[in-house]
Coordinates of C-alpha atoms in Angstrom, one line a residue:
Chain A
M1 CA 209.4 104.6 43.8
L2 CA 207.7 107.7 45.0
A3 CA 210.3 109.9 43.3
K4 CA 209.7 108.1 40.0
T5 CA 205.9 108.6 40.4
I6 CA 206.3 112.3 41.0
L7 CA 208.7 112.7 38.1
I8 CA 206.2 111.0 35.7
R9 CA 203.5 113.2 37.1
L10 CA 205.5 116.3 36.5
L11 CA 206.2 115.4 32.9
S12 CA 202.6 114.7 32.2
T13 CA 201.7 117.9 34.0
A14 CA 204.0 119.8 31.6
V15 CA 202.3 118.2 28.6
T16 CA 198.8 119.0 30.0
L17 CA 199.7 122.6 30.6
F18 CA 201.1 122.9 27.1
G19 CA 197.9 121.5 25.6
V20 CA 195.8 124.0 27.7
A21 CA 198.0 126.8 26.6
V22 CA 197.5 126.0 22.9
V23 CA 193.8 125.6 23.2
V24 CA 193.2 128.8 25.2
F25 CA 195.5 130.8 23.1
T26 CA 193.7 129.8 19.9
L27 CA 190.2 129.9 21.2
I28 CA 190.2 133.4 22.6
R29 CA 191.7 134.7 19.4
V30 CA 189.2 132.9 17.2
A31 CA 186.3 134.1 19.3
P32 CA 184.6 137.3 18.1
G33 CA 185.6 140.7 19.5
N34 CA 189.1 142.0 19.8
P35 CA 190.9 144.1 22.5
I36 CA 192.1 146.7 20.1
S37 CA 188.6 147.9 19.1
M38 CA 187.7 148.2 22.8
M39 CA 190.7 150.4 23.6
L40 CA 190.2 152.9 20.8
P41 CA 187.7 155.7 20.9
P42 CA 185.0 155.8 18.2
G43 CA 186.2 157.3 15.0
A44 CA 189.8 156.0 15.2
T45 CA 191.6 155.9 11.9
Q46 CA 192.8 152.7 10.2
E47 CA 196.3 153.9 10.8
D48 CA 195.7 154.1 14.6
I49 CA 194.3 150.6 14.6
A50 CA 197.3 149.2 12.6
N51 CA 199.7 150.9 15.0
L52 CA 198.1 149.5 18.1
N53 CA 197.9 146.1 16.5
A54 CA 201.6 146.2 15.8
L55 CA 202.3 147.4 19.3
Y56 CA 200.6 144.3 20.9
G57 CA 201.9 142.0 18.2
F58 CA 198.4 141.2 16.8
D59 CA 199.5 141.8 13.3
K60 CA 201.6 138.7 13.3
S61 CA 200.2 135.2 12.4
L62 CA 198.7 133.0 15.2
P63 CA 201.6 130.5 15.4
E64 CA 204.1 133.4 15.5
Q65 CA 202.2 135.1 18.3
F66 CA 202.0 131.8 20.2
V67 CA 205.8 131.1 19.9
I68 CA 206.6 134.6 21.1
W69 CA 204.2 134.3 24.0
L70 CA 205.4 130.8 25.0
G71 CA 209.0 132.0 24.8
G72 CA 208.1 134.7 27.4
V73 CA 206.2 132.2 29.6
L74 CA 209.2 129.9 29.7
H75 CA 211.2 132.9 31.1
G76 CA 208.5 133.6 33.6
D77 CA 207.1 136.5 31.6
F78 CA 203.3 136.1 31.0
G79 CA 202.9 139.4 29.2
T80 CA 201.3 142.6 30.3
S81 CA 197.6 143.0 30.9
I82 CA 196.0 145.2 28.2
T83 CA 193.4 146.8 30.4
L84 CA 195.3 147.0 33.7
R85 CA 198.7 147.7 32.2
R86 CA 200.6 145.7 34.7
P87 CA 202.5 142.3 34.4
V88 CA 200.0 139.4 34.2
S89 CA 202.1 137.3 36.7
E90 CA 201.9 140.1 39.3
L91 CA 198.2 140.5 38.9
V92 CA 197.4 136.8 38.9
L93 CA 199.6 135.9 41.8
G94 CA 198.2 138.9 43.7
R95 CA 194.7 137.4 43.4
L96 CA 195.6 133.8 43.9
P97 CA 195.7 133.9 47.7
A98 CA 192.1 135.2 47.9
T99 CA 190.8 132.3 45.8
L100 CA 192.9 129.8 47.6
E101 CA 191.7 130.9 51.0
L102 CA 188.1 130.8 49.7
S103 CA 188.3 127.4 48.1
V104 CA 190.2 125.7 50.9
M105 CA 187.7 127.2 53.4
A106 CA 184.9 125.8 51.2
L107 CA 186.6 122.4 51.0
T108 CA 187.1 122.3 54.8
I109 CA 183.5 123.1 55.4
A110 CA 182.4 120.5 52.9
V111 CA 184.5 117.7 54.3
A112 CA 183.6 118.5 57.9
L113 CA 179.9 118.9 57.2
G114 CA 179.7 116.0 54.8
G115 CA 181.8 113.7 57.0
F116 CA 179.7 114.5 60.0
V117 CA 176.4 113.8 58.3
A118 CA 177.9 110.5 56.8
V119 CA 178.9 109.3 60.2
I120 CA 175.5 110.2 61.8
G121 CA 173.8 108.5 58.8
A122 CA 175.9 105.3 59.2
R123 CA 175.4 105.3 63.0
K124 CA 171.6 105.6 62.5
R125 CA 171.4 103.2 59.5
G126 CA 168.1 101.6 58.9
T127 CA 166.2 104.3 60.8
A128 CA 164.0 107.3 59.9
T129 CA 167.0 109.6 60.7
E130 CA 169.0 108.0 57.8
V131 CA 166.1 108.5 55.4
G132 CA 165.8 112.1 56.5
L133 CA 169.5 112.8 56.0
D134 CA 169.4 111.1 52.6
L135 CA 166.4 113.3 51.5
T136 CA 168.1 116.5 52.8
S137 CA 171.4 115.8 51.1
G138 CA 169.5 115.0 47.8
A139 CA 167.7 118.3 48.0
V140 CA 170.9 120.3 48.9
L141 CA 172.8 118.6 46.0
S142 CA 170.2 119.6 43.4
I143 CA 170.7 123.3 44.1
P144 CA 173.8 124.8 42.4
D145 CA 176.3 126.9 44.2
F146 CA 175.3 130.4 42.8
L147 CA 171.7 129.8 43.8
W148 CA 172.9 128.9 47.4
G149 CA 174.8 132.2 47.2
L150 CA 171.5 134.1 46.5
V151 CA 169.7 132.2 49.3
F152 CA 172.4 133.1 51.8
V153 CA 172.4 136.8 50.7
L154 CA 168.7 136.8 51.3
L155 CA 169.0 135.1 54.7
F156 CA 172.1 136.5 56.2
G157 CA 172.5 139.7 54.2
V158 CA 168.9 141.0 54.1
L159 CA 166.5 139.3 56.5
W160 CA 169.0 138.8 59.3
P161 CA 172.0 140.9 58.2
I162 CA 174.8 139.4 60.3
L163 CA 177.3 138.7 57.5
S164 CA 179.0 140.9 54.9
I165 CA 177.7 140.4 51.3
S166 CA 180.4 142.2 49.3
G167 CA 184.2 142.3 49.1
R168 CA 186.9 140.5 51.0
I169 CA 187.4 142.7 54.1
D170 CA 186.0 145.8 55.7
P171 CA 187.9 148.7 54.0
R172 CA 187.8 150.7 57.3
I173 CA 190.1 148.2 58.9
D174 CA 193.5 149.6 59.3
F175 CA 196.0 146.8 58.7
D176 CA 199.1 146.7 56.6
F177 CA 199.1 143.3 54.8
T178 CA 202.5 141.9 53.8
T179 CA 200.8 139.0 51.8
N180 CA 197.5 138.6 50.2
F181 CA 196.5 135.7 52.5
Y182 CA 194.3 138.0 54.7
L183 CA 192.9 135.2 56.8
I184 CA 196.1 133.4 57.5
E185 CA 198.0 136.6 58.1
G186 CA 195.3 137.9 60.5
V187 CA 195.5 134.6 62.5
L188 CA 199.3 134.6 62.6
R189 CA 199.5 138.2 63.7
G190 CA 196.8 137.8 66.2
R191 CA 194.5 140.5 64.8
F192 CA 191.1 139.2 65.5
D193 CA 189.3 142.1 63.9
V194 CA 190.9 141.2 60.7
V195 CA 190.1 137.5 61.1
G196 CA 186.5 138.4 62.0
S197 CA 186.0 140.7 59.1
T198 CA 187.6 138.2 56.6
L199 CA 185.4 135.4 57.9
S200 CA 182.3 137.5 57.8
H201 CA 183.0 138.2 54.1
M202 CA 184.2 134.7 53.3
L203 CA 181.6 132.6 55.1
M204 CA 178.6 133.0 52.6
P205 CA 180.6 132.4 49.4
A206 CA 182.4 129.5 51.0
M207 CA 179.2 127.9 52.2
S208 CA 177.6 128.3 48.8
L209 CA 180.5 126.4 47.2
A210 CA 180.7 123.9 50.0
L211 CA 177.0 122.8 50.3
P212 CA 176.7 120.7 47.1
L213 CA 180.0 119.0 47.7
A214 CA 179.1 118.3 51.3
A215 CA 175.9 116.6 50.2
M216 CA 177.9 114.5 47.7
I217 CA 180.5 113.5 50.4
A218 CA 177.7 112.7 52.9
Q219 CA 176.0 110.3 50.5
L220 CA 179.0 108.5 49.1
L221 CA 180.9 108.2 52.5
K222 CA 177.8 106.9 54.3
Q223 CA 177.2 104.3 51.6
N224 CA 180.8 103.1 51.9
L225 CA 180.7 103.2 55.7
K226 CA 177.7 100.9 55.6
E227 CA 179.5 98.4 53.3
V228 CA 182.5 98.4 55.7
L229 CA 180.4 98.0 58.8
V230 CA 179.4 94.5 57.9
Q231 CA 183.0 93.3 57.6
D232 CA 184.3 90.8 60.1
Y233 CA 186.8 93.1 61.7
T234 CA 184.0 95.5 62.7
T235 CA 182.1 92.7 64.2
L236 CA 185.2 91.6 66.1
A237 CA 185.6 95.2 67.4
R238 CA 182.0 95.2 68.7
V239 CA 182.7 91.9 70.5
R240 CA 185.7 93.5 72.0
G241 CA 183.4 96.1 73.6
F242 CA 183.7 99.1 71.3
S243 CA 180.6 101.3 70.8
E244 CA 179.1 101.6 67.4
T245 CA 180.4 105.2 67.1
S246 CA 183.9 104.1 68.0
V247 CA 183.7 101.2 65.5
I248 CA 182.8 103.7 62.8
L249 CA 185.5 106.2 63.6
R250 CA 188.3 103.9 64.5
E251 CA 187.8 100.8 62.3
A252 CA 185.5 101.8 59.4
L253 CA 186.3 105.4 58.4
R254 CA 189.8 104.9 56.9
N255 CA 188.6 101.8 55.0
A256 CA 185.6 103.7 53.7
A257 CA 187.3 106.9 52.9
L258 CA 189.1 106.0 49.6
P259 CA 186.3 106.5 47.2
T260 CA 185.4 109.7 48.9
I261 CA 188.9 111.0 48.6
A262 CA 188.8 110.3 44.9
L263 CA 185.4 112.2 44.7
I264 CA 186.9 115.1 46.6
G265 CA 189.8 115.3 44.3
V266 CA 187.6 115.6 41.2
Q267 CA 185.0 117.8 42.8
F268 CA 187.5 120.2 44.3
T269 CA 188.5 121.3 40.8
F270 CA 184.8 121.9 40.0
L271 CA 184.6 123.8 43.3
I272 CA 187.5 126.1 42.2
G273 CA 185.7 126.5 38.8
G274 CA 182.6 127.5 40.8
T275 CA 184.5 130.3 42.5
V276 CA 184.3 132.3 39.2
I277 CA 180.6 132.8 39.5
V278 CA 180.4 132.9 43.3
E279 CA 183.2 135.4 43.6
R280 CA 181.4 137.6 41.1
L281 CA 178.2 137.3 43.1
F282 CA 179.8 138.4 46.3
A283 CA 182.2 140.9 44.6
Y284 CA 185.0 138.9 46.3
E285 CA 188.4 140.0 44.9
G286 CA 189.7 136.7 43.7
L287 CA 191.0 135.1 40.5
G288 CA 187.5 134.2 39.3
N289 CA 186.2 137.7 39.5
M290 CA 189.3 138.9 37.7
A291 CA 188.8 136.2 35.0
I292 CA 185.3 137.5 34.2
D293 CA 186.5 141.1 33.8
A294 CA 189.4 139.8 31.7
V295 CA 187.1 137.9 29.4
I296 CA 184.6 140.8 29.0
N297 CA 187.5 143.2 28.2
R298 CA 189.2 140.8 25.8
D299 CA 192.3 141.1 27.9
L300 CA 193.9 138.2 26.1
P301 CA 197.2 138.0 28.1
L302 CA 195.4 138.1 31.4
V303 CA 192.9 135.4 30.4
Q304 CA 195.7 133.1 29.3
G305 CA 197.5 133.7 32.6
I306 CA 194.5 133.0 34.7
V307 CA 193.5 129.8 32.8
L308 CA 197.1 128.5 32.9
L309 CA 197.2 129.1 36.7
F310 CA 193.9 127.3 37.1
A311 CA 195.1 124.3 35.1
A312 CA 198.3 124.2 37.1
L313 CA 196.3 124.2 40.3
F314 CA 194.1 121.3 39.1
T315 CA 197.1 119.1 38.3
V316 CA 198.7 119.8 41.7
I317 CA 195.4 118.9 43.4
N318 CA 195.2 115.6 41.5
L319 CA 198.8 114.8 42.5
L320 CA 198.0 115.4 46.1
V321 CA 194.9 113.2 45.9
D322 CA 196.9 110.3 44.4
L323 CA 199.6 110.7 47.1
S324 CA 196.9 110.5 49.8
Y325 CA 195.7 107.1 48.5
T326 CA 199.1 105.7 49.4
F327 CA 198.9 107.2 52.8
L328 CA 195.5 105.8 53.5
N329 CA 195.9 102.4 52.0
P330 CA 199.0 100.5 53.2
R331 CA 198.5 97.8 50.5
L332 CA 199.5 100.3 47.8
R333 CA 202.8 101.3 49.5
N334 CA 205.1 98.6 48.3
G335 CA 203.4 97.9 45.1
Chain B
M1 CA 177.2 89.8 90.8
T2 CA 179.5 87.2 89.3
S3 CA 179.9 85.1 92.4
T4 CA 176.4 85.1 93.7
H5 CA 174.8 82.9 91.0
P6 CA 174.1 79.5 92.6
T7 CA 175.0 77.4 89.6
A8 CA 178.5 78.9 89.3
Q9 CA 178.7 78.0 85.6
T10 CA 180.7 80.1 83.1
L11 CA 177.9 80.0 80.7
D12 CA 174.3 79.0 81.2
I13 CA 171.8 79.1 78.3
I14 CA 168.3 78.3 79.3
K15 CA 165.5 77.7 76.7
L16 CA 166.9 80.2 74.2
N17 CA 164.7 81.0 71.2
V18 CA 165.9 83.1 68.3
R19 CA 163.1 84.2 66.0
L20 CA 162.7 86.1 62.8
A21 CA 160.4 89.1 62.6
N22 CA 157.7 86.8 61.1
G23 CA 157.9 84.6 64.2
R24 CA 159.7 81.6 62.6
R25 CA 162.1 80.1 65.0
L26 CA 165.8 79.6 64.1
L27 CA 166.8 78.3 67.6
R28 CA 164.3 76.2 69.4
D29 CA 164.5 76.0 73.2
V30 CA 168.2 75.6 73.3
S31 CA 169.7 75.0 76.7
L32 CA 173.3 74.3 77.5
T33 CA 175.9 74.9 80.2
L34 CA 179.6 75.4 80.2
K35 CA 181.6 74.8 83.3
P36 CA 184.8 76.8 84.0
G37 CA 187.6 75.4 82.0
E38 CA 185.4 73.2 79.9
V39 CA 185.4 72.8 76.1
R40 CA 182.0 72.2 74.6
A41 CA 181.6 71.5 70.9
L42 CA 178.6 72.7 69.0
V43 CA 178.1 70.4 66.0
G44 CA 175.5 70.2 63.2
E45 CA 175.2 70.8 59.5
S46 CA 175.1 74.3 58.1
G47 CA 171.9 76.1 59.1
A48 CA 171.6 74.0 62.3
G49 CA 172.1 77.2 64.3
K50 CA 175.4 76.3 65.9
S51 CA 177.1 79.7 65.0
M52 CA 173.9 81.5 66.0
I53 CA 174.3 80.3 69.6
G54 CA 177.7 81.8 69.9
K55 CA 176.6 85.0 68.2
A56 CA 173.6 85.3 70.5
V57 CA 175.9 85.1 73.5
L58 CA 178.3 87.7 72.1
G59 CA 175.4 90.0 71.0
I60 CA 176.3 90.2 67.4
L61 CA 173.2 88.7 65.7
P62 CA 171.6 90.8 63.0
N63 CA 169.1 93.4 64.3
N64 CA 166.1 91.8 62.7
L65 CA 166.4 88.7 64.9
D66 CA 164.6 88.5 68.2
I67 CA 166.4 86.9 71.1
S68 CA 164.2 88.1 73.9
E69 CA 163.0 84.6 74.8
G70 CA 165.1 82.6 77.1
E71 CA 168.1 83.3 79.4
I72 CA 171.8 83.8 78.7
I73 CA 173.7 83.9 81.9
L74 CA 177.4 84.7 81.6
E75 CA 179.4 84.3 84.8
G76 CA 176.2 84.9 86.7
A77 CA 175.2 88.0 84.7
H78 CA 171.8 87.8 83.1
L79 CA 172.6 89.3 79.6
N80 CA 169.1 89.5 78.3
A81 CA 168.0 91.7 81.2
M82 CA 170.7 94.3 80.4
T83 CA 170.7 97.5 78.4
P84 CA 172.6 97.2 75.1
S85 CA 175.6 99.2 76.3
T86 CA 175.9 97.4 79.7
R87 CA 175.6 94.1 77.9
R88 CA 178.3 95.0 75.4
K89 CA 180.7 96.0 78.2
T90 CA 179.9 92.9 80.3
V91 CA 180.4 90.5 77.4
A92 CA 183.6 92.3 76.3
K93 CA 185.1 92.0 79.9
M94 CA 184.3 88.3 80.2
S95 CA 184.5 86.8 76.7
S96 CA 186.4 86.8 73.4
L97 CA 185.8 85.6 69.9
I98 CA 188.1 83.6 67.6
P99 CA 186.5 84.3 64.2
Q100 CA 186.1 81.9 61.3
D101 CA 188.0 83.7 58.6
P102 CA 191.4 85.2 59.6
L103 CA 191.7 87.0 56.2
T104 CA 188.7 89.3 56.9
A105 CA 188.9 89.6 60.7
L106 CA 191.8 92.0 60.8
N107 CA 191.5 95.6 59.8
P108 CA 193.5 95.9 56.6
V109 CA 194.6 99.5 57.2
R110 CA 195.7 99.2 60.8
K111 CA 198.9 97.6 62.2
I112 CA 198.7 94.3 64.1
G113 CA 200.0 95.7 67.4
P114 CA 197.3 98.3 68.1
Q115 CA 194.6 95.8 66.9
I116 CA 195.6 93.5 69.9
T117 CA 196.4 96.2 72.4
D118 CA 193.6 98.7 71.7
P119 CA 190.8 96.7 73.5
L120 CA 193.2 96.0 76.4
I121 CA 193.9 99.7 76.9
R122 CA 190.6 101.2 76.0
I123 CA 188.1 98.6 77.3
H124 CA 190.0 96.7 80.0
G125 CA 191.8 99.8 81.2
W126 CA 195.3 98.5 81.1
S127 CA 198.4 100.7 80.8
A128 CA 200.0 100.8 77.3
D129 CA 203.1 99.1 78.6
R130 CA 201.2 96.3 80.2
A131 CA 199.2 95.8 77.0
M132 CA 202.3 95.8 74.8
K133 CA 204.0 93.3 77.0
R134 CA 201.0 91.1 77.1
A135 CA 200.7 91.2 73.3
R136 CA 204.4 90.4 72.8
D137 CA 204.2 87.5 75.3
L138 CA 201.1 86.0 73.7
L139 CA 202.4 86.3 70.1
D140 CA 205.5 84.6 71.3
R141 CA 203.3 81.9 72.9
V142 CA 201.5 81.2 69.6
H143 CA 204.9 80.6 68.0
I144 CA 205.2 83.9 66.1
R145 CA 208.8 84.7 65.5
A146 CA 209.9 88.3 65.9
P147 CA 206.7 89.5 67.6
E148 CA 208.0 93.1 67.5
R149 CA 208.2 93.1 63.7
V150 CA 204.8 91.4 63.3
M151 CA 203.2 94.0 65.6
A152 CA 204.5 96.7 63.3
S153 CA 203.2 94.9 60.2
Y154 CA 199.9 95.2 58.3
P155 CA 197.7 92.2 57.9
H156 CA 198.3 91.8 54.2
E157 CA 202.0 91.2 54.9
L158 CA 201.2 88.0 56.9
S159 CA 200.0 84.5 55.9
G160 CA 196.5 83.1 56.8
G161 CA 197.9 80.8 59.4
M162 CA 199.8 83.6 61.0
R163 CA 196.8 85.8 61.1
Q164 CA 194.7 83.1 62.8
R165 CA 197.4 82.7 65.4
I166 CA 197.4 86.4 66.0
L167 CA 193.6 86.4 66.4
I168 CA 194.0 83.5 68.9
A169 CA 196.6 85.6 70.8
A170 CA 194.2 88.6 70.7
A171 CA 191.3 86.4 72.0
F172 CA 193.3 85.1 75.0
A173 CA 195.0 88.5 75.7
P174 CA 192.4 89.9 78.2
S175 CA 192.2 86.6 80.1
P176 CA 188.5 86.0 79.3
R177 CA 186.4 83.5 81.2
L178 CA 184.8 82.3 77.9
I179 CA 186.0 82.1 74.3
V180 CA 183.6 81.5 71.4
A181 CA 185.6 79.8 68.6
D182 CA 183.4 80.0 65.5
E183 CA 184.8 77.4 63.1
P184 CA 188.3 78.8 63.6
T185 CA 189.9 76.2 61.3
T186 CA 187.4 76.0 58.5
A187 CA 189.1 78.7 56.3
L188 CA 192.6 77.2 56.7
D189 CA 194.3 74.4 54.8
V190 CA 194.6 71.0 56.5
T191 CA 198.2 71.2 57.7
V192 CA 197.6 74.6 59.3
Q193 CA 194.3 73.4 60.8
K194 CA 196.1 70.9 63.0
Q195 CA 198.5 73.4 64.4
I196 CA 195.7 75.9 65.2
L197 CA 193.6 73.3 66.9
K198 CA 196.6 72.2 69.0
L199 CA 197.3 75.8 69.9
I200 CA 193.8 76.5 71.0
R201 CA 193.7 73.4 73.2
E202 CA 197.1 74.2 74.8
L203 CA 196.2 77.8 75.6
Q204 CA 192.8 76.7 76.9
R205 CA 194.4 74.2 79.3
E206 CA 197.0 76.7 80.5
T207 CA 194.5 79.5 81.1
G208 CA 191.5 77.4 82.2
T209 CA 189.3 79.4 79.9
A210 CA 185.9 77.8 78.9
V211 CA 185.5 77.4 75.2
L212 CA 182.4 77.1 73.1
F213 CA 183.7 75.5 70.0
V214 CA 181.5 75.7 66.9
T215 CA 182.3 73.2 64.2
H216 CA 180.8 70.9 61.6
D217 CA 183.7 68.5 61.8
M218 CA 183.3 65.4 64.1
G219 CA 187.0 64.8 63.8
V220 CA 187.7 68.2 65.4
V221 CA 185.1 67.4 68.0
A222 CA 186.9 64.3 69.1
K223 CA 190.2 66.2 69.3
I224 CA 189.2 69.2 71.3
S225 CA 186.1 68.9 73.4
Q226 CA 184.9 67.3 76.6
Q227 CA 181.2 67.9 76.0
V228 CA 179.2 67.9 72.8
T229 CA 175.9 69.5 71.8
V230 CA 174.5 68.1 68.6
L231 CA 172.1 70.5 66.8
F232 CA 169.6 69.9 64.1
A233 CA 167.3 72.7 62.7
G234 CA 168.0 74.9 65.8
R235 CA 167.1 72.1 68.2
V236 CA 169.4 70.2 70.6
M237 CA 169.4 66.5 69.5
E238 CA 172.0 65.3 72.0
D239 CA 174.0 66.7 74.8
A240 CA 176.6 64.4 76.3
P241 CA 180.3 63.9 77.1
T242 CA 182.4 63.6 74.0
Q243 CA 183.6 60.0 74.7
Q244 CA 180.0 58.8 75.2
V245 CA 178.9 60.5 72.0
F246 CA 181.5 58.6 70.0
E247 CA 181.2 55.3 71.8
A248 CA 177.5 55.1 72.3
P249 CA 175.6 57.9 70.6
S250 CA 172.0 57.8 71.8
H251 CA 170.2 59.9 69.2
P252 CA 169.8 58.4 65.7
Y253 CA 170.9 61.7 64.1
T254 CA 174.2 61.7 66.1
Q255 CA 174.8 58.1 65.0
A256 CA 174.2 59.1 61.4
L257 CA 176.5 62.1 61.8
I258 CA 179.4 59.9 63.1
K259 CA 178.9 57.4 60.3
A260 CA 179.0 60.3 57.8
T261 CA 182.4 61.4 59.0
P262 CA 185.2 60.1 56.7
T263 CA 188.2 58.6 58.4
L264 CA 191.7 58.5 56.9
N265 CA 192.2 54.8 57.0
A266 CA 189.0 53.8 55.3
V267 CA 187.5 56.7 53.4
T268 CA 185.4 54.8 51.0
K269 CA 184.2 52.1 53.3
S270 CA 183.0 54.2 56.2
F271 CA 181.6 57.2 54.4
S272 CA 177.8 57.3 54.2
P273 CA 175.7 60.4 54.1
V274 CA 172.9 61.0 56.7
P275 CA 169.9 59.1 55.3
A276 CA 167.2 61.2 53.7
E277 CA 164.4 59.3 55.6
L278 CA 166.0 60.3 58.9
I279 CA 166.2 63.9 57.9
A280 CA 162.6 63.9 56.8
E281 CA 161.5 62.3 60.0
L282 CA 163.4 64.8 62.1
H283 CA 161.8 67.7 60.1
S284 CA 158.3 66.3 60.7
D285 CA 159.1 66.1 64.5
I286 CA 160.2 69.7 64.4
A287 CA 157.0 70.8 62.6
K288 CA 155.0 69.1 65.4
I289 CA 157.0 70.8 68.1
D290 CA 156.6 74.2 66.4
A291 CA 152.9 73.7 66.0
A292 CA 152.6 73.0 69.8
Y293 CA 154.8 76.0 70.6
D294 CA 152.7 78.3 68.4
A295 CA 149.5 77.0 70.0
G296 CA 151.1 77.7 73.4
D297 CA 152.2 81.1 72.3
R298 CA 148.7 82.1 71.3
A299 CA 147.1 80.9 74.5

């Protein structure tokens, strides 16, 4: 059953990725501006332009270019970056760990913070505390991630400078990374200076990405908790002597979590989309930052590679969310 | 604390009033006692406040209701004088609830076993082994075949009758002094109703637990209880031994209620609703009582 589900998902993923590839490939070629004109010095001859066009294959028709590119992709060759002159796959996979660490950290903060506020709100339902939490999360939600980034830079970078506002790690740290997962590697190898510096750089962008999502989780989860907390089995748990907090955590939370999991699945992809701007803001060396450079420089192969990777990431996340339903709800298991 | 109370009743409710925030009374000076090992039926039509009495004892009434007036004494412990957390623990140690609807009273995402053993371990302080053994024994006692398998099941995998038997087992598991059974057969079909009723009566006799049995069904009253409290509009109409209530009901409302109960052998002949004039008369009595009560309240 599970194997069949996964197989179907993999097939639909392939179709999705193909669609994304077609759209991106076409769009960035139709959009004005071309990489060749940015590579050549002013006053280049028509012949130079034609030569360079031929070198990168831009003289062929669009469908031809697409087939050539797709053929490469199927063999694991995503082309070569025009501006950086290195294989796209190497560049993209080199940056992926940075963005993964950042977005997973943001997601963890959002779930922890949002979940905590939701439980407190449900515990204090019908009181002024609940109203206060509702108003606060409403306000937090209405401020977008990049604006939170600026607020944090002002607070913890300027007024009370305790966090690093730029980059991914302090360049003075002497550490030979074998992977690009700086935080995980720092933890595994017990280098707390590395962990500290990575966190100091990661905390503000992660918080900026996390806050709006945390507010959404807080509101939705609290609402669902309140609906579950009038069910008979929670009443029975109270009669059996469990405290309200214990009833919320042990009886209600898993029943109330399903809509929130769905929300997190959808919003996590938005959060990863948000890394593009937030990484730029904090000069964080991730995929998003690279994507902006690639678009500005019309580095077509690199843009295609990054977008395809993002698309693949989104479908994997959606698959994980669907699988988590089955884990949380026993009624779906033998369906 | 439990042994010092002079009356030595399992449950003693003295002049309990339950009021809405606007002062309207839902229970009016309700008093009743429950001796150890006794089954008392609470009967009345819907809205008479019969479930409310059980809920007031267990402390699960909605927050907007005021139950500060009157006394609820459980095994000598004055519940209304306690802090909410002490009250919760005291009630949990001494009493259990058999709920009305077995389909909604089990947590859909948790296995049956932990739902029975959790309170035994975490509230009553039993060891996990002892709790498991107790759960197995009781499931066996309520005629559940393969208790081990059922304990590893989720509620949706079991029938309504099975779930109610599980809830009965769970209610008796901590050996409570008092069980509140809140219309435990109403949501079940008739054939299952009889088994469930028989099961509660057997377990009650074996364990000597006192039961407050809430029902609207006079037929059920006759089968299960020794004492009956008849309620109308939150007021006790009659309080008497079951046999006496059926043979010689003293209150006109009780008489009407018994007449209104259909019997199998003569459904059409014996069935007659409670007369509207009687209802109107009772309501006007209640209005007078309330007026006097409000006047006293203000003084």
